[in-house]
Amino acid sequence: NLWAQTWDNIVDLIVPDLAARFNLDRKLKGDRKWTVPEMARRAEAFYTSMSLPPMTAAFWRESRLENQNGRQCHGTAANMFQQDDYRILMCAESSMEDFYVLHHELGHIQYYMAYKDQPAIFQDDANSAFHESIGDAIMFGVMTPDHLERLGLINSADDPDLDIYLLLRSALNKLPQLGFGLALEQWRWGVQAGGAGGHQNLPSHWNTLWWRMRELHQGIQPPTLRSDSFHFDPAAKFHIVDNTPYIRFG
């Protein structure tokens, strides 16, 4: 994707034949013609199939799920600390990536609902990684051949090539994120500690340090020459400008 934190978008370059045979995006928005609310309902159904509660009326009334007027936003789940009021802000479109994000964000809501009767201070996570793990763990169940067949996104769950394709796609999605998360946090920690990369924490060196970390932990380089006086690539990542810890996604 934009930050090279996940690489599943290049699966069609790695295994073009399999990617053409199992084009889940085409199935989702072409053959099945799912809308974003329909995707959200199917994500909810996966949770309720495990006897977890459905989303509340306030959730469906107050959440903003779709990409409207070309706007961009970072998918966020919120506990409003009012009775049964939980919301998601997303700019989703009909795609497998956003289908994944919807499952992930609903995992946050499930966590909020599970702790709703606790005092407010205990309604948040003891460790932010707890929150992130729920939706990601659920998605490994969603991306199984049997479930994709139940959804009507594939025709046969017995195709051995499908297992390879889904495992490769999952690996391309999750493994690069480990290196990206480490690079992001080492950059952030260095800058905040006041001695980033031995440059006395000078902003004029922050972009060079960013790409040094990216090459060290991910083996990638910028697509064009970068200038410290003109470019500030870390700011393209929401978790940098919002100062949100990222190591929890590992």
Steps between C-alpha positions, in 0.01 A plus 500: 500500500600867516747443786619153389388368836294229327592340172190298408422753225787352297375141522392522135864568405630205700241237401304656213322178404371436852413865551290495182323179606426618854433868446307568819461873431333426168271248665408735782416812303441355155323167531348539848460880479531547877454848634699622799201458739458144372868433567455635853198277559696193389785597729250534785357158412841339542519626858142405584565149361736459797224610742642851534244783512382688190572867448264738675233719343711806584795345316306464175342843541809703587788324322641635175626213289519607137736711295292800399605791280849355455602571858774303673507397864663249731264224615424559867276332757370707791342430836278801574459398868125526463262207530546279191656784298795370299604636161732447206636770273622358170528595136444146378441379147400160365834318525654208686737740677209697644316175578803415711501843667131470584565172683792663678301804612205289612749317721560826683125545548468146635769581754317817606170312539661224703623753759204740493394422859844579642597842639613731220868465589477123446306518172816558301767239436769414752736476205417655163616184323200317650264713295692458176526124531125431504407613150822366350446157655142497374615579147709182487171316543326710239771434240458122509377313191189365674383842616575668168289233333217564746521868405479408134839653418649171376347196332693218664674480836676178394733658244857445635621808313257712700674410826834609358352823366332593828807414708721708271256790511488485882880486519535800268253687716644431846872422478615831341306684769734365766799673341298813427380526860852462635636760256223746587547466875880513493471820297244646742688394812824643365340833413321529834809400696685799358785320329358361179766322303783695656382824344413681824132461413512752216177503293715548191616136538170335593408389148843344442464313828154380395629336184803363680263315734280384211795355310643336812180324606311459173766506231325772301609837367302812402360497144675829417783704640400669824607836640504564873427865437191424289360158596362372829372153417422382857216753516312301236424241769204575727662341805795739473303824490247372756782369724327162527725208606549257214695216657168357619424387144788251511 
